[in-house]
Amino acid sequence: MRRLAEYARVDLWDDDAPPPRAELIRRSRACDAILTMVSDRIDAAFIRQTSRLRVVSNLAVGLDNIDLDFATRAGVAVGHTPGVLAETTAELAIALMFAVARRVVEADRFVRARRWRMWTPRLMLGRDLAGSTLGIIGFGSIGQAVARRAAALGMNVIYAPHRGRPKSRSARGGTELSASSPGANPVPLARLLAESDFISLNVPLTTETRGMIGPEEFAAMKRGAILINTARGAVVDQKAMIDALRSGRLGGAGLDVLETEPIAPDDPLLKFANVAITPHIGSASHRTRQRMAELAVDNILDVFAGRRPRCCANPKVRLRKIAAGRARSNRVR
Ligand code: DGY
């Protein structure tokens, strides 16, 4: 806010719940730039109604809430935040693996329910990560960061690469380690599904990946495999996942993301003791969120200065200049 306010008049939606769509459109009409959350849907209809917009800066690396092709055609630059959140998101993926495999959440509930009587040899038996096989679907910076951690834990790591969007023109400002992941071997998806004790999803949500883990993929998994999703809920067919949990084909799941967020109070997933659910907090560390915020602001200020955002998701966009004299009277969400 401080940095933006030096250059622009800032209109802040000061609520954790996203603005109602009509309100977002109404207020964005007066803006040259908007700083959006993953919960804001920036589709063609939105962009058509906000013709003053020059830049949409998403506080996320994921871009599935934005119609990138339409934005490009409309001359709206799209910024996002790659390069700063892979390590933090990978840490949560590993945390969810431990949580499900060693039944951490379930055990905590057990203790709080005053059910802990004594030490017994078969109480809360779980599964070891060491010596297990981890299959990573999607081997971008987050997938690679998961692989490095898993290898250090003594897991056998295999991965099925996924061809996602081309990378942003630049992803500066981060502390990502290099892309090397010693000890991780590429395999076809079918083999990954058949051999993995744990499967971590690390693909972006695109038309290609939507529902990519469905009934057939669950049927092809090793019996009792544990699924970890820190990517996007819609990568998984949630009904098929529930069926697989019921049949025992899926031995558990650690889910940071869901098809519908927040989860509905009557969602059947809430009934499974072997499912740990977190509220889309993959990148939620103090340091990483600060870096994401700085980068989201940099992306806007770049456009105010007549340049493409430094992390531009649509580098082919023909940038439209902001009318002279508007610099200090901009409104930015
Ligand atoms: C992202 O960056 O895409 C996350 O889902 C939000 O932090």
PDB file of C-alpha atoms in Angstrom, residues 3-279:
ATOM      1  CA  ARG A   3       4.692   1.910  -2.249  1.00  0.00           C
ATOM      2  CA  LEU A   4       1.617   2.074  -4.451  1.00  0.00           C
ATOM      3  CA  ALA A   5       0.300   5.175  -2.745  1.00  0.00           C
ATOM      4  CA  GLU A   6       3.432   7.072  -3.831  1.00  0.00           C
ATOM      5  CA  TYR A   7       2.349   6.680  -7.442  1.00  0.00           C
ATOM      6  CA  ALA A   8      -1.371   6.181  -7.422  1.00  0.00           C
ATOM      7  CA  ARG A   9      -4.625   6.764  -5.696  1.00  0.00           C
ATOM      8  CA  VAL A  10      -5.357   3.417  -4.093  1.00  0.00           C
ATOM      9  CA  ASP A  11      -8.800   1.929  -3.692  1.00  0.00           C
ATOM     10  CA  LEU A  12      -8.484  -0.947  -1.240  1.00  0.00           C
ATOM     11  CA  TRP A  13     -11.010  -3.749  -0.804  1.00  0.00           C
ATOM     12  CA  ASP A  14     -10.295  -4.206   2.868  1.00  0.00           C
ATOM     13  CA  ASP A  15     -11.961  -7.528   3.563  1.00  0.00           C
ATOM     14  CA  ASP A  16     -10.745 -11.127   3.589  1.00  0.00           C
ATOM     15  CA  ALA A  17     -13.804 -12.229   1.633  1.00  0.00           C
ATOM     16  CA  PRO A  18     -13.412 -11.367  -2.053  1.00  0.00           C
ATOM     17  CA  PRO A  19     -15.410  -8.452  -3.454  1.00  0.00           C
ATOM     18  CA  PRO A  20     -18.717  -9.463  -5.064  1.00  0.00           C
ATOM     19  CA  ARG A  21     -18.150  -9.627  -8.796  1.00  0.00           C
ATOM     20  CA  ALA A  22     -20.406  -6.667  -9.648  1.00  0.00           C
ATOM     21  CA  GLU A  23     -18.565  -4.558  -7.079  1.00  0.00           C
ATOM     22  CA  LEU A  24     -15.166  -5.619  -8.382  1.00  0.00           C
ATOM     23  CA  ILE A  25     -16.179  -4.698 -11.921  1.00  0.00           C
ATOM     24  CA  ARG A  26     -17.712  -1.404 -10.851  1.00  0.00           C
ATOM     25  CA  ARG A  27     -14.658  -0.279  -8.939  1.00  0.00           C
ATOM     26  CA  SER A  28     -12.164  -1.630 -11.452  1.00  0.00           C
ATOM     27  CA  ARG A  29     -13.697   0.476 -14.240  1.00  0.00           C
ATOM     28  CA  ALA A  30     -11.932   3.484 -12.774  1.00  0.00           C
ATOM     29  CA  CYS A  31      -8.571   1.685 -12.518  1.00  0.00           C
ATOM     30  CA  ASP A  32      -5.479   1.514 -14.681  1.00  0.00           C
ATOM     31  CA  ALA A  33      -4.202  -1.378 -12.566  1.00  0.00           C
ATOM     32  CA  ILE A  34      -5.660  -3.963 -10.252  1.00  0.00           C
ATOM     33  CA  LEU A  35      -3.876  -6.196  -7.780  1.00  0.00           C
ATOM     34  CA  THR A  36      -5.871  -9.421  -7.678  1.00  0.00           C
ATOM     35  CA  MET A  37      -6.108 -12.525  -5.529  1.00  0.00           C
ATOM     36  CA  VAL A  38      -6.596 -16.057  -6.848  1.00  0.00           C
ATOM     37  CA  SER A  39     -10.250 -15.756  -5.848  1.00  0.00           C
ATOM     38  CA  ASP A  40     -10.890 -12.868  -8.299  1.00  0.00           C
ATOM     39  CA  ARG A  41     -12.093 -14.137 -11.672  1.00  0.00           C
ATOM     40  CA  ILE A  42     -10.613 -11.970 -14.411  1.00  0.00           C
ATOM     41  CA  ASP A  43     -12.278 -13.389 -17.487  1.00  0.00           C
ATOM     42  CA  ALA A  44     -13.186 -11.952 -20.876  1.00  0.00           C
ATOM     43  CA  ALA A  45     -16.461 -10.466 -19.584  1.00  0.00           C
ATOM     44  CA  PHE A  46     -14.569  -8.680 -16.806  1.00  0.00           C
ATOM     45  CA  ILE A  47     -11.887  -7.334 -19.131  1.00  0.00           C
ATOM     46  CA  ARG A  48     -14.490  -6.118 -21.655  1.00  0.00           C
ATOM     47  CA  GLN A  49     -16.115  -4.030 -18.934  1.00  0.00           C
ATOM     48  CA  THR A  50     -12.904  -2.496 -17.612  1.00  0.00           C
ATOM     49  CA  SER A  51     -11.426  -0.907 -20.712  1.00  0.00           C
ATOM     50  CA  ARG A  52      -9.209   1.479 -18.744  1.00  0.00           C
ATOM     51  CA  LEU A  53      -7.220  -1.413 -17.294  1.00  0.00           C
ATOM     52  CA  ARG A  54      -3.594  -1.713 -18.386  1.00  0.00           C
ATOM     53  CA  VAL A  55      -2.307  -4.272 -15.929  1.00  0.00           C
ATOM     54  CA  VAL A  56      -3.661  -7.066 -13.759  1.00  0.00           C
ATOM     55  CA  SER A  57      -1.160  -8.093 -11.112  1.00  0.00           C
ATOM     56  CA  ASN A  58      -2.006 -11.420  -9.498  1.00  0.00           C
ATOM     57  CA  LEU A  59      -0.745 -12.114  -5.984  1.00  0.00           C
ATOM     58  CA  ALA A  60       0.049 -15.694  -6.978  1.00  0.00           C
ATOM     59  CA  VAL A  61       2.142 -17.681  -9.371  1.00  0.00           C
ATOM     60  CA  GLY A  62      -0.958 -19.522 -10.629  1.00  0.00           C
ATOM     61  CA  LEU A  63      -2.956 -17.799 -13.342  1.00  0.00           C
ATOM     62  CA  ASP A  64      -6.013 -20.002 -13.689  1.00  0.00           C
ATOM     63  CA  ASN A  65      -8.262 -17.172 -12.464  1.00  0.00           C
ATOM     64  CA  ILE A  66      -7.240 -15.003 -15.427  1.00  0.00           C
ATOM     65  CA  ASP A  67      -8.093 -15.361 -19.111  1.00  0.00           C
ATOM     66  CA  LEU A  68      -4.553 -14.782 -20.283  1.00  0.00           C
ATOM     67  CA  ASP A  69      -5.264 -15.008 -24.001  1.00  0.00           C
ATOM     68  CA  PHE A  70      -8.092 -12.515 -23.819  1.00  0.00           C
ATOM     69  CA  ALA A  71      -6.017 -10.154 -21.674  1.00  0.00           C
ATOM     70  CA  THR A  72      -3.241 -10.315 -24.265  1.00  0.00           C
ATOM     71  CA  ARG A  73      -5.655  -9.535 -27.087  1.00  0.00           C
ATOM     72  CA  ALA A  74      -7.115  -6.666 -25.069  1.00  0.00           C
ATOM     73  CA  GLY A  75      -3.670  -5.173 -24.404  1.00  0.00           C
ATOM     74  CA  VAL A  76      -3.769  -5.875 -20.673  1.00  0.00           C
ATOM     75  CA  ALA A  77      -0.457  -6.957 -19.196  1.00  0.00           C
ATOM     76  CA  VAL A  78      -0.689  -9.730 -16.599  1.00  0.00           C
ATOM     77  CA  GLY A  79       1.849  -9.953 -13.796  1.00  0.00           C
ATOM     78  CA  HIS A  80       2.305 -12.797 -11.335  1.00  0.00           C
ATOM     79  CA  THR A  81       4.762 -13.927  -8.668  1.00  0.00           C
ATOM     80  CA  PRO A  82       7.016 -16.773  -9.790  1.00  0.00           C
ATOM     81  CA  GLY A  83      10.445 -17.305  -8.305  1.00  0.00           C
ATOM     82  CA  VAL A  84       9.595 -16.585  -4.686  1.00  0.00           C
ATOM     83  CA  LEU A  85       7.242 -19.253  -3.376  1.00  0.00           C
ATOM     84  CA  ALA A  86       8.443 -22.679  -4.506  1.00  0.00           C
ATOM     85  CA  GLU A  87      10.423 -23.512  -1.368  1.00  0.00           C
ATOM     86  CA  THR A  88       7.590 -22.486   0.940  1.00  0.00           C
ATOM     87  CA  THR A  89       4.995 -24.450  -1.022  1.00  0.00           C
ATOM     88  CA  ALA A  90       7.258 -27.505  -1.141  1.00  0.00           C
ATOM     89  CA  GLU A  91       7.581 -27.343   2.639  1.00  0.00           C
ATOM     90  CA  LEU A  92       3.814 -27.578   2.971  1.00  0.00           C
ATOM     91  CA  ALA A  93       3.666 -30.528   0.558  1.00  0.00           C
ATOM     92  CA  ILE A  94       6.178 -32.353   2.773  1.00  0.00           C
ATOM     93  CA  ALA A  95       4.276 -31.311   5.906  1.00  0.00           C
ATOM     94  CA  LEU A  96       1.091 -32.812   4.459  1.00  0.00           C
ATOM     95  CA  MET A  97       2.933 -36.033   3.605  1.00  0.00           C
ATOM     96  CA  PHE A  98       4.035 -36.379   7.213  1.00  0.00           C
ATOM     97  CA  ALA A  99       0.622 -35.319   8.495  1.00  0.00           C
ATOM     98  CA  VAL A 100      -1.165 -38.069   6.570  1.00  0.00           C
ATOM     99  CA  ALA A 101       1.482 -40.809   6.700  1.00  0.00           C
ATOM    100  CA  ARG A 102       2.142 -40.393  10.429  1.00  0.00           C
ATOM    101  CA  ARG A 103      -1.474 -39.451  11.202  1.00  0.00           C
ATOM    102  CA  VAL A 104      -0.439 -36.241  12.944  1.00  0.00           C
ATOM    103  CA  VAL A 105      -3.796 -34.464  12.674  1.00  0.00           C
ATOM    104  CA  GLU A 106      -5.757 -37.584  13.578  1.00  0.00           C
ATOM    105  CA  ALA A 107      -3.495 -38.257  16.573  1.00  0.00           C
ATOM    106  CA  ASP A 108      -3.903 -34.695  17.804  1.00  0.00           C
ATOM    107  CA  ARG A 109      -7.711 -35.054  17.609  1.00  0.00           C
ATOM    108  CA  PHE A 110      -7.436 -38.360  19.457  1.00  0.00           C
ATOM    109  CA  VAL A 111      -5.529 -36.741  22.328  1.00  0.00           C
ATOM    110  CA  ARG A 112      -7.874 -33.749  22.564  1.00  0.00           C
ATOM    111  CA  ALA A 113     -10.842 -36.126  22.658  1.00  0.00           C
ATOM    112  CA  ARG A 114      -9.260 -37.557  25.861  1.00  0.00           C
ATOM    113  CA  ARG A 115      -8.933 -40.972  24.244  1.00  0.00           C
ATOM    114  CA  TRP A 116      -5.218 -41.454  25.043  1.00  0.00           C
ATOM    115  CA  ARG A 117      -5.094 -44.061  27.807  1.00  0.00           C
ATOM    116  CA  MET A 118      -1.559 -45.463  27.598  1.00  0.00           C
ATOM    117  CA  TRP A 119       1.277 -46.349  25.273  1.00  0.00           C
ATOM    118  CA  THR A 120       0.348 -49.408  23.251  1.00  0.00           C
ATOM    119  CA  PRO A 121       2.389 -50.982  20.469  1.00  0.00           C
ATOM    120  CA  ARG A 122      -0.225 -50.605  17.772  1.00  0.00           C
ATOM    121  CA  LEU A 123      -1.516 -47.149  18.611  1.00  0.00           C
ATOM    122  CA  MET A 124      -1.757 -44.859  15.583  1.00  0.00           C
ATOM    123  CA  LEU A 125       0.491 -46.887  13.336  1.00  0.00           C
ATOM    124  CA  GLY A 126       1.439 -44.963  10.246  1.00  0.00           C
ATOM    125  CA  ARG A 127       3.762 -45.201   7.309  1.00  0.00           C
ATOM    126  CA  ASP A 128       7.398 -44.277   6.836  1.00  0.00           C
ATOM    127  CA  LEU A 129       8.447 -41.737   4.282  1.00  0.00           C
ATOM    128  CA  ALA A 130      12.005 -43.108   4.226  1.00  0.00           C
ATOM    129  CA  GLY A 131      12.262 -45.992   1.784  1.00  0.00           C
ATOM    130  CA  SER A 132       8.929 -45.103   0.105  1.00  0.00           C
ATOM    131  CA  THR A 133       8.550 -43.982  -3.477  1.00  0.00           C
ATOM    132  CA  LEU A 134       7.347 -40.459  -4.154  1.00  0.00           C
ATOM    133  CA  GLY A 135       5.929 -39.675  -7.588  1.00  0.00           C
ATOM    134  CA  ILE A 136       5.823 -35.991  -8.483  1.00  0.00           C
ATOM    135  CA  ILE A 137       3.482 -34.906 -11.246  1.00  0.00           C
ATOM    136  CA  GLY A 138       4.730 -31.622 -12.664  1.00  0.00           C
ATOM    137  CA  PHE A 139       8.395 -30.848 -12.327  1.00  0.00           C
ATOM    138  CA  GLY A 140       8.596 -27.071 -12.329  1.00  0.00           C
ATOM    139  CA  SER A 141      10.248 -25.156  -9.528  1.00  0.00           C
ATOM    140  CA  ILE A 142       7.800 -26.410  -6.854  1.00  0.00           C
ATOM    141  CA  GLY A 143       8.000 -30.040  -7.977  1.00  0.00           C
ATOM    142  CA  GLN A 144      11.792 -29.831  -7.939  1.00  0.00           C
ATOM    143  CA  ALA A 145      11.816 -28.274  -4.491  1.00  0.00           C
ATOM    144  CA  VAL A 146       9.614 -31.143  -3.242  1.00  0.00           C
ATOM    145  CA  ALA A 147      12.019 -33.632  -4.864  1.00  0.00           C
ATOM    146  CA  ARG A 148      15.074 -32.209  -3.102  1.00  0.00           C
ATOM    147  CA  ARG A 149      13.400 -32.457   0.280  1.00  0.00           C
ATOM    148  CA  ALA A 150      12.041 -35.942  -0.364  1.00  0.00           C
ATOM    149  CA  ALA A 151      15.444 -37.204  -1.485  1.00  0.00           C
ATOM    150  CA  ALA A 152      16.971 -35.841   1.723  1.00  0.00           C
ATOM    151  CA  LEU A 153      14.337 -37.806   3.670  1.00  0.00           C
ATOM    152  CA  GLY A 154      15.452 -41.032   2.023  1.00  0.00           C
ATOM    153  CA  MET A 155      12.575 -41.333  -0.424  1.00  0.00           C
ATOM    154  CA  ASN A 156      12.971 -42.779  -3.877  1.00  0.00           C
ATOM    155  CA  VAL A 157      11.821 -39.925  -6.146  1.00  0.00           C
ATOM    156  CA  ILE A 158      10.333 -40.309  -9.616  1.00  0.00           C
ATOM    157  CA  TYR A 159       8.539 -37.672 -11.620  1.00  0.00           C
ATOM    158  CA  ALA A 160       6.353 -37.204 -14.656  1.00  0.00           C
ATOM    159  CA  PRO A 161       7.100 -33.842 -16.212  1.00  0.00           C
ATOM    160  CA  HIS A 162       4.242 -31.765 -17.420  1.00  0.00           C
ATOM    161  CA  ARG A 163       4.515 -29.262 -20.226  1.00  0.00           C
ATOM    162  CA  GLY A 164       2.893 -26.165 -18.766  1.00  0.00           C
ATOM    163  CA  ARG A 165       2.851 -22.591 -19.928  1.00  0.00           C
ATOM    164  CA  PRO A 166       6.074 -21.016 -21.034  1.00  0.00           C
ATOM    165  CA  LYS A 167       7.850 -19.320 -18.167  1.00  0.00           C
ATOM    166  CA  SER A 168       7.533 -15.604 -17.511  1.00  0.00           C
ATOM    167  CA  ARG A 169      10.114 -13.439 -19.186  1.00  0.00           C
ATOM    168  CA  SER A 170      11.801 -12.994 -15.881  1.00  0.00           C
ATOM    169  CA  ALA A 171      11.397 -14.253 -12.364  1.00  0.00           C
ATOM    170  CA  ARG A 172      13.683 -12.047 -10.391  1.00  0.00           C
ATOM    171  CA  GLY A 173      13.855 -11.412  -6.713  1.00  0.00           C
ATOM    172  CA  GLY A 174      13.592 -14.965  -5.466  1.00  0.00           C
ATOM    173  CA  THR A 175      15.751 -17.347  -3.546  1.00  0.00           C
ATOM    174  CA  GLU A 176      14.869 -20.432  -5.543  1.00  0.00           C
ATOM    175  CA  LEU A 177      17.560 -23.043  -5.651  1.00  0.00           C
ATOM    176  CA  SER A 178      18.709 -24.160  -9.052  1.00  0.00           C
ATOM    177  CA  ALA A 179      16.588 -26.585 -11.038  1.00  0.00           C
ATOM    178  CA  SER A 180      18.837 -29.562 -10.409  1.00  0.00           C
ATOM    179  CA  SER A 181      17.253 -32.447  -8.544  1.00  0.00           C
ATOM    180  CA  PRO A 182      19.811 -35.199  -8.113  1.00  0.00           C
ATOM    181  CA  GLY A 183      18.330 -38.637  -7.654  1.00  0.00           C
ATOM    182  CA  ALA A 184      14.923 -37.913  -9.198  1.00  0.00           C
ATOM    183  CA  ASN A 185      14.132 -39.964 -12.274  1.00  0.00           C
ATOM    184  CA  PRO A 186      11.624 -39.156 -15.023  1.00  0.00           C
ATOM    185  CA  VAL A 187       9.085 -41.892 -15.790  1.00  0.00           C
ATOM    186  CA  PRO A 188       5.870 -42.086 -17.834  1.00  0.00           C
ATOM    187  CA  LEU A 189       2.728 -41.140 -15.899  1.00  0.00           C
ATOM    188  CA  ALA A 190       1.355 -44.717 -15.966  1.00  0.00           C
ATOM    189  CA  ARG A 191       4.488 -46.018 -14.280  1.00  0.00           C
ATOM    190  CA  LEU A 192       4.465 -43.227 -11.731  1.00  0.00           C
ATOM    191  CA  LEU A 193       0.876 -44.039 -10.776  1.00  0.00           C
ATOM    192  CA  ALA A 194       1.618 -47.755 -10.469  1.00  0.00           C
ATOM    193  CA  GLU A 195       4.795 -47.415  -8.395  1.00  0.00           C
ATOM    194  CA  SER A 196       4.301 -44.439  -6.084  1.00  0.00           C
ATOM    195  CA  ASP A 197       3.465 -44.746  -2.393  1.00  0.00           C
ATOM    196  CA  PHE A 198       2.997 -40.968  -2.332  1.00  0.00           C
ATOM    197  CA  ILE A 199       1.957 -38.771  -5.240  1.00  0.00           C
ATOM    198  CA  SER A 200       2.481 -35.020  -5.154  1.00  0.00           C
ATOM    199  CA  LEU A 201       0.631 -32.823  -7.651  1.00  0.00           C
ATOM    200  CA  ASN A 202       2.642 -29.824  -8.751  1.00  0.00           C
ATOM    201  CA  VAL A 203       1.124 -28.781 -12.065  1.00  0.00           C
ATOM    202  CA  PRO A 204      -0.561 -25.485 -12.928  1.00  0.00           C
ATOM    203  CA  LEU A 205      -4.304 -25.664 -13.607  1.00  0.00           C
ATOM    204  CA  THR A 206      -4.810 -25.425 -17.361  1.00  0.00           C
ATOM    205  CA  THR A 207      -7.337 -26.922 -19.783  1.00  0.00           C
ATOM    206  CA  GLU A 208      -4.872 -29.795 -20.126  1.00  0.00           C
ATOM    207  CA  THR A 209      -4.517 -30.540 -16.412  1.00  0.00           C
ATOM    208  CA  ARG A 210      -8.122 -29.931 -15.294  1.00  0.00           C
ATOM    209  CA  GLY A 211      -9.410 -33.260 -13.945  1.00  0.00           C
ATOM    210  CA  MET A 212      -6.201 -35.045 -14.964  1.00  0.00           C
ATOM    211  CA  ILE A 213      -6.429 -37.286 -11.879  1.00  0.00           C
ATOM    212  CA  GLY A 214      -9.758 -39.013 -12.427  1.00  0.00           C
ATOM    213  CA  PRO A 215     -11.269 -42.512 -12.057  1.00  0.00           C
ATOM    214  CA  GLU A 216      -8.756 -44.140 -14.406  1.00  0.00           C
ATOM    215  CA  GLU A 217      -5.767 -42.603 -12.691  1.00  0.00           C
ATOM    216  CA  PHE A 218      -7.029 -43.613  -9.248  1.00  0.00           C
ATOM    217  CA  ALA A 219      -7.619 -47.145 -10.537  1.00  0.00           C
ATOM    218  CA  ALA A 220      -4.047 -47.204 -11.852  1.00  0.00           C
ATOM    219  CA  MET A 221      -2.544 -46.145  -8.502  1.00  0.00           C
ATOM    220  CA  LYS A 222      -0.824 -48.523  -6.149  1.00  0.00           C
ATOM    221  CA  ARG A 223      -3.363 -49.622  -3.531  1.00  0.00           C
ATOM    222  CA  GLY A 224      -3.110 -47.409  -0.458  1.00  0.00           C
ATOM    223  CA  ALA A 225      -1.173 -44.584  -2.142  1.00  0.00           C
ATOM    224  CA  ILE A 226      -1.332 -41.164  -0.485  1.00  0.00           C
ATOM    225  CA  LEU A 227      -2.177 -38.166  -2.669  1.00  0.00           C
ATOM    226  CA  ILE A 228      -0.816 -34.704  -1.866  1.00  0.00           C
ATOM    227  CA  ASN A 229      -2.276 -31.695  -3.672  1.00  0.00           C
ATOM    228  CA  THR A 230      -0.739 -28.250  -3.209  1.00  0.00           C
ATOM    229  CA  ALA A 231      -1.472 -27.254  -6.837  1.00  0.00           C
ATOM    230  CA  ARG A 232      -5.138 -26.588  -7.628  1.00  0.00           C
ATOM    231  CA  GLY A 233      -8.195 -28.527  -6.519  1.00  0.00           C
ATOM    232  CA  ALA A 234      -9.617 -28.877 -10.020  1.00  0.00           C
ATOM    233  CA  VAL A 235      -6.590 -30.903 -11.164  1.00  0.00           C
ATOM    234  CA  VAL A 236      -8.291 -33.769  -9.323  1.00  0.00           C
ATOM    235  CA  ASP A 237     -11.759 -35.127 -10.024  1.00  0.00           C
ATOM    236  CA  GLN A 238     -12.978 -34.765  -6.453  1.00  0.00           C
ATOM    237  CA  LYS A 239     -15.819 -37.282  -6.777  1.00  0.00           C
ATOM    238  CA  ALA A 240     -13.393 -39.890  -8.103  1.00  0.00           C
ATOM    239  CA  MET A 241     -11.054 -39.112  -5.199  1.00  0.00           C
ATOM    240  CA  ILE A 242     -13.850 -39.680  -2.677  1.00  0.00           C
ATOM    241  CA  ASP A 243     -14.720 -43.003  -4.348  1.00  0.00           C
ATOM    242  CA  ALA A 244     -11.056 -44.007  -4.209  1.00  0.00           C
ATOM    243  CA  LEU A 245     -10.859 -43.093  -0.508  1.00  0.00           C
ATOM    244  CA  ARG A 246     -14.009 -45.105   0.192  1.00  0.00           C
ATOM    245  CA  SER A 247     -12.695 -48.173  -1.620  1.00  0.00           C
ATOM    246  CA  GLY A 248      -9.295 -47.926   0.056  1.00  0.00           C
ATOM    247  CA  ARG A 249      -7.546 -47.597  -3.307  1.00  0.00           C
ATOM    248  CA  LEU A 250      -6.397 -44.241  -1.999  1.00  0.00           C
ATOM    249  CA  GLY A 251      -4.842 -44.639   1.438  1.00  0.00           C
ATOM    250  CA  GLY A 252      -5.134 -40.974   2.369  1.00  0.00           C
ATOM    251  CA  ALA A 253      -4.827 -37.456   1.058  1.00  0.00           C
ATOM    252  CA  GLY A 254      -3.196 -34.196   2.081  1.00  0.00           C
ATOM    253  CA  LEU A 255      -5.083 -31.383   0.394  1.00  0.00           C
ATOM    254  CA  ASP A 256      -4.204 -27.712   0.483  1.00  0.00           C
ATOM    255  CA  VAL A 257      -6.506 -26.934  -2.425  1.00  0.00           C
ATOM    256  CA  LEU A 258     -10.003 -28.025  -3.378  1.00  0.00           C
ATOM    257  CA  GLU A 259     -12.341 -27.746  -6.321  1.00  0.00           C
ATOM    258  CA  THR A 260     -14.517 -25.385  -4.285  1.00  0.00           C
ATOM    259  CA  GLU A 261     -12.836 -23.089  -1.781  1.00  0.00           C
ATOM    260  CA  PRO A 262     -13.656 -22.666   1.008  1.00  0.00           C
ATOM    261  CA  ILE A 263     -14.866 -26.230   1.547  1.00  0.00           C
ATOM    262  CA  ALA A 264     -18.629 -26.680   2.012  1.00  0.00           C
ATOM    263  CA  PRO A 265     -19.573 -27.669   5.595  1.00  0.00           C
ATOM    264  CA  ASP A 266     -21.164 -30.898   4.317  1.00  0.00           C
ATOM    265  CA  ASP A 267     -18.314 -31.895   1.991  1.00  0.00           C
ATOM    266  CA  PRO A 268     -17.798 -35.678   2.387  1.00  0.00           C
ATOM    267  CA  LEU A 269     -14.032 -35.138   2.504  1.00  0.00           C
ATOM    268  CA  LEU A 270     -14.428 -33.748   6.008  1.00  0.00           C
ATOM    269  CA  LYS A 271     -15.510 -37.191   7.227  1.00  0.00           C
ATOM    270  CA  PHE A 272     -12.298 -39.057   6.363  1.00  0.00           C
ATOM    271  CA  ALA A 273      -9.839 -39.411   9.230  1.00  0.00           C
ATOM    272  CA  ASN A 274      -7.062 -40.138   6.731  1.00  0.00           C
ATOM    273  CA  VAL A 275      -7.480 -36.815   4.925  1.00  0.00           C
ATOM    274  CA  ALA A 276      -5.709 -33.680   6.149  1.00  0.00           C
ATOM    275  CA  ILE A 277      -7.015 -30.422   4.731  1.00  0.00           C
ATOM    276  CA  THR A 278      -5.401 -26.993   4.929  1.00  0.00           C
ATOM    277  CA  PRO A 279      -6.981 -23.758   3.645  1.00  0.00           C
TER     278      PRO A 279
END
